[in-house]
Short mmCIF file of C-alpha atoms in Angstrom, two decimals:
data_model
loop_
_atom_site.label_atom_id
_atom_site.label_comp_id
_atom_site.label_asym_id
_atom_site.label_seq_id
_atom_site.Cartn_x
_atom_site.Cartn_y
_atom_site.Cartn_z
CA MET F 1 0.03 -0.08 0.19
CA ALA F 2 2.80 2.59 0.90
CA ALA F 3 4.25 2.12 -2.65
CA ALA F 4 1.10 3.50 -4.17
CA ALA F 5 0.48 6.20 -1.77
CA GLY F 6 1.80 8.83 -4.18
CA VAL F 7 -0.24 7.95 -7.07
CA ALA F 8 -3.01 10.49 -7.81
CA PRO F 9 -6.42 9.10 -8.29
CA GLY F 10 -6.65 9.86 -11.88
CA ALA F 11 -3.32 8.41 -12.84
CA VAL F 12 -4.40 4.82 -13.35
CA GLY F 13 -6.75 4.24 -16.31
CA SER F 14 -7.34 7.75 -17.25
CA SER F 15 -7.54 8.84 -20.80
CA SER F 16 -7.26 12.23 -22.41
CA GLY F 17 -9.20 12.86 -25.68
CA GLY F 18 -7.00 12.01 -28.60
CA GLY F 19 -4.10 10.07 -27.12
CA GLY F 20 -5.70 6.62 -27.20
CA SER F 21 -2.54 4.50 -27.87
CA SER F 22 -0.48 6.52 -25.43
CA SER F 23 -2.98 6.09 -22.66
CA SER F 24 -3.38 2.31 -23.29
CA SER F 25 0.49 1.99 -23.32
CA SER F 26 0.79 3.84 -19.92
CA VAL F 27 -1.96 1.58 -18.48
CA SER F 28 -0.41 -1.72 -19.75
CA SER F 29 3.13 -0.68 -18.38
CA ALA F 30 1.69 0.17 -14.86
CA PRO F 31 2.86 -2.56 -12.33
CA PRO F 32 -0.32 -4.67 -11.44
CA ALA F 33 0.72 -4.60 -7.83
CA ALA F 34 0.63 -0.79 -7.79
CA VAL F 35 -2.63 -0.69 -9.74
CA GLU F 36 -4.21 -3.09 -7.32
CA ALA F 37 -2.95 -1.04 -4.38
CA VAL F 38 -4.33 2.29 -5.65
CA ALA F 39 -7.68 0.64 -6.50
CA ALA F 40 -7.87 -1.13 -2.98
CA GLU F 41 -7.42 2.50 -1.47
CA TRP F 42 -10.08 3.83 -3.40
CA MET F 43 -12.29 0.92 -2.30
CA LEU F 44 -11.48 1.33 1.35
CA GLU F 45 -12.37 5.01 1.27
CA PHE F 46 -15.53 4.13 -0.39
CA ALA F 47 -16.52 1.49 2.02
CA CYS F 48 -15.65 3.65 5.01
CA SER F 49 -18.04 6.36 3.64
CA CYS F 50 -20.66 3.81 3.42
CA LEU F 51 -19.92 2.54 6.83
CA CYS F 52 -20.39 6.04 8.19
CA ARG F 53 -23.69 6.71 6.18
CA HIS F 54 -25.38 3.69 7.38
CA PHE F 55 -24.14 4.22 11.04
CA ALA F 56 -25.77 7.68 11.01
CA GLU F 57 -28.88 6.55 9.57
CA GLN F 58 -29.17 3.26 11.81
CA SER F 59 -29.47 1.18 8.66
CA GLY F 60 -28.51 -1.93 10.32
CA PRO F 61 -28.37 -4.64 7.60
CA GLU F 62 -26.60 -2.29 5.19
CA PHE F 63 -24.07 -1.28 8.05
CA TRP F 64 -23.09 -4.98 8.59
CA ARG F 65 -22.90 -5.54 4.96
CA TRP F 66 -20.34 -2.65 4.55
CA ARG F 67 -18.68 -3.63 7.82
CA ASP F 68 -17.63 -6.87 6.14
CA VAL F 69 -16.37 -5.08 3.05
CA ALA F 70 -14.31 -2.54 5.14
CA GLN F 71 -13.07 -5.39 7.40
CA ALA F 72 -11.76 -7.42 4.48
CA LEU F 73 -10.02 -4.47 2.80
CA ILE F 74 -8.42 -3.52 6.07
CA ASN F 75 -7.19 -7.04 6.63
CA GLY F 76 -5.58 -7.10 3.23
CA LEU F 77 -3.36 -4.18 4.19
CA SER F 78 0.18 -5.16 4.87
CA GLN F 79 0.61 -1.66 6.44
CA ILE F 80 -1.57 1.16 6.83
CA PRO F 81 -0.69 4.23 4.52
CA PRO F 82 -0.24 7.38 6.44
CA HIS F 83 -3.08 9.14 4.65
CA GLN F 84 -5.63 6.39 5.26
CA LYS F 85 -4.81 5.98 9.03
CA LYS F 86 -7.96 7.98 10.07
CA THR F 87 -10.06 6.03 7.50
CA VAL F 88 -8.82 2.74 9.02
CA TYR F 89 -9.17 3.92 12.61
CA LEU F 90 -12.79 5.37 11.94
CA CYS F 91 -14.09 2.09 10.42
CA GLN F 92 -12.77 0.14 13.61
CA LEU F 93 -14.32 2.58 16.01
CA LEU F 94 -17.67 2.40 14.34
CA ILE F 95 -17.65 -1.49 14.14
CA ARG F 96 -16.88 -1.69 17.84
CA THR F 97 -19.25 0.91 19.01
CA ALA F 98 -22.05 -0.72 17.10
CA GLN F 99 -21.40 -3.90 19.18
CA GLY F 100 -20.61 -2.02 22.32
CA LYS F 101 -23.13 -3.76 24.50
CA ARG F 102 -22.13 -7.29 23.50
CA LEU F 103 -19.80 -8.05 26.49
CA GLY F 104 -19.33 -11.62 25.17
CA LEU F 105 -17.79 -10.45 21.92
CA HIS F 106 -14.15 -9.75 22.03
CA PHE F 107 -12.02 -7.85 19.54
CA GLU F 108 -8.88 -7.97 21.28
CA ASN F 109 -6.54 -11.08 22.29
CA ASP F 110 -7.17 -9.95 26.10
CA GLN F 111 -10.58 -11.47 26.64
CA ARG F 112 -11.10 -8.82 29.44
CA PHE F 113 -11.39 -6.06 26.92
CA SER F 114 -15.04 -5.19 26.12
CA PRO F 115 -15.99 -4.00 22.52
CA LEU F 116 -16.11 -0.28 23.85
CA GLU F 117 -12.81 -0.63 25.44
CA SER F 118 -11.40 -1.62 21.92
CA ALA F 119 -13.40 1.41 20.49
CA LEU F 120 -11.73 3.48 23.08
CA SER F 121 -8.29 2.46 21.75
CA PHE F 122 -9.07 3.44 18.31
CA TRP F 123 -10.64 6.79 19.26
CA THR F 124 -7.27 7.58 20.96
CA LEU F 125 -5.42 6.75 17.69
CA LEU F 126 -7.84 9.00 15.84
CA GLU F 127 -7.29 11.83 18.35
CA LYS F 128 -3.56 11.72 17.62
CA GLU F 129 -4.40 12.32 13.78
CA GLU F 130 -5.93 15.65 14.32
CA ILE F 131 -5.87 18.43 16.87
CA LYS F 132 -8.71 20.91 15.62
CA LEU F 133 -11.45 19.21 17.28
CA GLU F 134 -10.28 19.12 20.96
CA LYS F 135 -13.78 19.70 22.36
CA LEU F 136 -15.56 17.00 20.37
CA HIS F 137 -12.74 14.57 21.13
CA GLU F 138 -13.04 15.08 24.81
CA ASP F 139 -16.64 14.83 24.83
CA ILE F 140 -16.59 11.34 22.91
CA ARG F 141 -13.77 10.09 25.14
CA ARG F 142 -15.53 10.72 28.29
CA LEU F 143 -18.73 9.17 27.03
CA ILE F 144 -17.05 6.05 25.93
CA GLN F 145 -15.46 5.90 29.35
CA ILE F 146 -18.73 6.33 31.00
CA GLN F 147 -20.55 3.82 28.93
CA ILE F 148 -17.75 1.21 29.22
CA VAL F 149 -18.58 1.25 33.11
CA ALA F 150 -22.38 1.49 32.37
CA VAL F 151 -22.54 -1.49 30.15
CA TYR F 152 -20.96 -3.57 32.84
CA MET F 153 -23.35 -2.09 35.26
CA GLU F 154 -26.54 -2.90 33.40
CA ASN F 155 -25.26 -6.49 33.23
CA ARG F 156 -24.65 -6.47 36.84
CA TYR F 157 -21.04 -7.25 36.40
CA PHE F 158 -19.91 -5.12 39.29
CA LYS F 159 -16.57 -6.61 40.03
CA GLU F 160 -15.67 -6.23 36.40
CA ALA F 161 -16.89 -2.60 36.35
CA ALA F 162 -14.47 -1.77 39.14
CA GLU F 163 -11.67 -3.60 37.46
CA VAL F 164 -12.28 -1.76 34.08
CA LEU F 165 -12.16 1.48 35.93
CA GLU F 166 -8.39 0.81 37.03
CA ARG F 167 -7.72 0.13 33.43
CA LEU F 168 -9.51 3.27 32.10
CA PHE F 169 -7.97 6.03 33.97
CA THR F 170 -4.49 7.26 34.89
CA ASP F 171 -3.46 9.16 37.80
CA SER F 172 -3.56 12.55 36.26
CA GLU F 173 -5.66 15.35 37.80
CA SER F 174 -7.90 15.73 34.98
CA ASP F 175 -9.17 12.28 35.11
CA LYS F 176 -9.84 12.36 38.88
CA PRO F 177 -13.23 13.87 39.05
CA LEU F 178 -14.92 11.47 36.70
CA ARG F 179 -12.99 8.54 38.21
CA VAL F 180 -14.18 9.35 41.55
CA LYS F 181 -17.81 9.77 40.46
CA LEU F 182 -17.68 6.20 38.54
CA ALA F 183 -15.99 4.54 41.45
CA THR F 184 -18.87 5.75 43.87
CA ILE F 185 -21.41 4.65 41.30
CA ILE F 186 -19.97 1.34 41.08
CA LYS F 187 -20.30 0.92 44.84
CA THR F 188 -24.11 1.71 44.98
CA LYS F 189 -24.53 -1.03 42.26
CA ASP F 190 -27.29 1.06 40.60
CA PRO F 191 -27.09 1.34 36.94
CA TYR F 192 -29.98 3.97 36.86
CA VAL F 193 -28.03 6.84 38.62
CA PRO F 194 -28.42 10.19 36.75
CA LEU F 195 -24.82 10.43 35.34
CA LEU F 196 -25.18 7.11 33.55
CA GLN F 197 -28.70 8.08 32.34
CA ASN F 198 -27.67 11.42 31.16
CA PHE F 199 -24.52 10.34 29.40
CA SER F 200 -26.18 7.45 27.78
CA TYR F 201 -25.48 5.22 25.00
CA SER F 202 -27.79 7.06 22.67
CA LEU F 203 -25.90 10.37 23.35
CA LEU F 204 -22.46 8.65 22.65
CA ILE F 205 -23.96 7.58 19.11
CA SER F 206 -25.27 11.05 18.85
CA LYS F 207 -21.73 12.62 19.38
CA ILE F 208 -20.12 10.18 17.06
CA LYS F 209 -22.53 11.15 14.34
CA SER F 210 -21.47 14.73 14.78
CA TYR F 211 -17.86 13.46 14.09
CA ILE F 212 -18.94 11.33 11.09
CA GLU F 213 -20.52 14.60 9.61
CA LEU F 214 -17.23 16.50 9.78
CA PHE F 215 -15.44 13.48 8.48
CA MET F 216 -17.68 13.05 5.43
CA LYS F 217 -17.47 16.85 4.52
CA GLU F 218 -13.57 16.43 4.53
CA ASN F 219 -13.81 13.29 2.22
CA GLU F 220 -16.35 14.70 -0.44
CA THR F 221 -13.66 14.24 -2.96
CA ASN F 222 -13.77 10.51 -2.79
CA PHE F 223 -12.84 9.12 -6.21
CA LEU F 224 -15.25 6.26 -6.44
CA ILE F 225 -18.16 8.28 -5.13
CA GLN F 226 -17.48 11.04 -7.57
CA GLU F 227 -17.45 8.44 -10.45
CA ALA F 228 -20.44 6.60 -9.29
CA THR F 229 -22.36 9.98 -8.99
CA LYS F 230 -21.35 10.66 -12.64
CA GLN F 231 -22.56 7.10 -13.71
CA VAL F 232 -25.93 7.64 -11.85
CA ALA F 233 -26.41 11.12 -13.20
CA SER F 234 -25.58 10.01 -16.82
CA LYS F 235 -28.61 7.42 -16.67
CA GLY F 236 -30.95 10.17 -15.58
CA LEU F 237 -33.61 10.11 -13.01
CA GLU F 238 -34.73 6.57 -13.28
CA ALA F 239 -31.45 5.35 -11.62
CA THR F 240 -31.73 8.00 -8.85
CA ALA F 241 -35.29 7.13 -8.13
CA TRP F 242 -34.39 3.42 -7.96
CA GLN F 243 -31.54 4.18 -5.42
CA ASN F 244 -33.92 6.39 -3.29
CA ARG F 245 -36.74 3.98 -3.51
CA PRO F 246 -38.38 3.61 0.02
CA LEU F 247 -38.23 0.43 1.91
CA GLU F 248 -41.15 -1.86 1.60
CA VAL F 249 -42.62 -2.52 5.13
CA ASN F 250 -45.99 -3.93 6.11
CA GLU F 251 -48.58 -1.78 8.07
CA ASN F 252 -47.73 -3.68 11.51
CA ASP F 253 -43.75 -2.95 10.90
CA LYS F 254 -44.65 0.74 10.04
CA SER F 255 -46.74 1.11 13.04
CA ASP F 256 -44.02 -0.39 15.24
CA LEU F 257 -41.44 1.87 13.78
CA GLU F 258 -43.61 4.89 14.13
CA THR F 259 -44.22 3.95 17.81
CA LYS F 260 -40.43 3.63 18.35
CA GLN F 261 -39.78 6.98 16.80
CA ARG F 262 -42.30 8.93 18.91
CA ARG F 263 -41.01 7.15 21.99
CA HIS F 264 -37.32 8.24 21.18
CA LEU F 265 -38.35 11.91 20.21
CA GLY F 266 -40.21 12.02 23.66
CA GLN F 267 -37.00 11.27 25.54
CA LYS F 268 -35.58 14.47 26.91
CA PRO F 269 -33.18 13.59 29.80
CA LYS F 270 -33.18 16.42 32.57
CA GLU F 271 -30.18 18.34 33.25
CA SER F 272 -28.58 17.43 36.48
CA ARG F 273 -25.94 18.70 38.65
CA VAL F 274 -23.70 16.25 37.42
CA LEU F 275 -24.17 17.35 33.80
CA GLN F 276 -23.33 20.83 34.97
CA SER F 277 -20.39 19.91 36.89
CA LEU F 278 -18.60 18.19 34.13
CA ASN F 279 -19.51 21.06 32.01
CA ASN F 280 -18.25 19.67 28.89
CA MET F 281 -21.28 18.04 27.06
CA LYS F 282 -23.92 20.85 26.64
CA ASN F 283 -25.96 21.56 23.51
CA VAL F 284 -25.86 18.06 22.18
CA GLU F 285 -28.44 15.99 20.62
CA LYS F 286 -30.15 13.75 23.25
CA ASN F 287 -32.44 11.86 21.03
CA GLY F 288 -30.06 9.35 19.29
CA VAL F 289 -31.62 6.09 18.38
CA SER F 290 -29.54 2.85 18.90
CA LEU F 291 -27.83 1.71 15.75
CA ALA F 292 -29.06 -1.84 16.44
CA CYS F 293 -32.74 -0.99 16.08
CA SER F 294 -34.11 -2.98 13.07
CA ARG F 295 -37.12 -2.43 10.78
CA LYS F 296 -37.76 -6.12 10.40
CA ARG F 297 -39.67 -8.26 13.02
CA GLN F 298 -37.29 -10.93 14.60
CA ARG F 299 -38.39 -14.17 15.95
CA TRP F 300 -37.93 -14.81 19.66
CA THR F 301 -35.07 -17.27 20.30
CA CYS F 302 -35.01 -19.76 23.02
CA GLN F 303 -32.10 -18.11 24.71
CA GLU F 304 -34.30 -14.78 24.86
CA ASP F 305 -37.40 -16.55 26.22
CA LEU F 306 -34.82 -17.89 29.06
CA GLU F 307 -33.56 -14.56 29.53
CA LEU F 308 -37.08 -12.96 29.96
CA LYS F 309 -38.12 -15.74 32.37
CA SER F 310 -35.15 -15.08 34.36
CA GLY F 311 -35.84 -11.56 34.47
CA VAL F 312 -39.18 -11.91 35.68
CA ARG F 313 -38.27 -14.26 38.40
CA GLU F 314 -35.48 -11.45 39.49
CA PHE F 315 -37.41 -8.23 38.99
CA GLY F 316 -41.06 -9.24 38.84
CA VAL F 317 -43.59 -9.03 36.16
CA GLY F 318 -44.08 -5.31 35.03
CA ASN F 319 -40.40 -4.07 35.59
CA TRP F 320 -39.67 -4.46 31.70
CA ALA F 321 -37.17 -1.75 31.68
CA LYS F 322 -34.99 -3.29 34.30
CA ILE F 323 -35.42 -6.82 32.82
CA LEU F 324 -34.41 -5.27 29.40
CA ALA F 325 -31.32 -3.50 30.93
CA HIS F 326 -30.09 -6.57 32.71
CA GLY F 327 -30.91 -9.27 30.03
CA ASN F 328 -29.12 -10.27 26.97
CA PHE F 329 -31.91 -9.42 24.28
CA ASN F 330 -31.46 -9.09 20.54
CA ASN F 331 -32.70 -5.29 19.83
CA ARG F 332 -35.70 -5.63 21.96
CA THR F 333 -37.67 -2.96 23.82
CA SER F 334 -39.54 -3.23 27.01
CA VAL F 335 -42.95 -3.03 25.11
CA MET F 336 -41.67 -6.29 23.14
CA LEU F 337 -40.70 -8.02 26.36
CA LYS F 338 -44.22 -7.26 27.73
CA ASP F 339 -45.89 -8.49 24.75
CA ARG F 340 -43.73 -11.74 24.47
CA TRP F 341 -44.37 -12.36 28.21
CA ARG F 342 -48.25 -12.17 27.69
CA THR F 343 -47.67 -14.82 24.79
CA LEU F 344 -45.46 -17.14 26.98
CA SER F 345 -48.27 -16.81 29.86
CA LYS F 346 -51.09 -17.91 27.35
CA ILE F 347 -48.82 -20.81 26.17
CA GLY F 348 -48.38 -21.82 29.73
CA GLN F 349 -51.89 -21.74 30.68
CA GLY F 350 -52.97 -23.75 27.22
#
């Protein structure tokens, strides 16, 4: 990859009006390895762009598809070209953040490291690549740190939460206030305290979206996007209309989606003294929707049924929010848990 870093996007496979034979000769004489390297760079930039867009739009299936493409391209790099470090780091950050609540999933060799801890390491690398976004960097860093602890708390892994706190923070004075607050919260064993609720996972997603918007503006000159745009434009409005066609959903799914949207729009976390004392996350969007939300209905698995029954035994019927927070469910809401419990109860009576 490094050998091709200096090749301009238009240098391979370009032609200029009248010099057809000269252009053909230059292409045929280009080393195949160099051509492949340049093409791979374009593809990685394009894959990252698609990954960013689908992360921001919460397009679950499309996000996972482009995750696989981006990961395959990254795995094929013998080394990361300096000008593509941000691209690689951002892809890895998004992939890990999207899986941040799955504590059983490990991206690192060290099994203790959660997906969000791994995401934090890539965020640290991203911070080193730029210095003009200090405020946004600090906000996202603190949100990731808080949510690393919060996810352990939600799963009632209090011992692990205390252990990860030791790994997260240094002895620097700048980290001390937040470290002390989180240590106090872990001792309470309550995942619903104001700090964890205000600095929520949805707020983290919202902040990363803000970063994505800035990244996308910097990469508007992506070669493949420009060429694809020209192709679509040359084919007229029919191709554009096909690309922008609405997703087909049945009436039940549509109603369910609208209900979720209304619920999220109604969520406005109250400002607290904790929010004011940290004084570094003001004026941000507080209505982020989890990336994992899907537009398609999903069958309940036997494992999810067991999680639901276990949660009811521990917290009682009706405490769906707590059961959801402590259980390992696949993109469910508290309403879904309530409906499923009603179904299971009918089956048990039958």
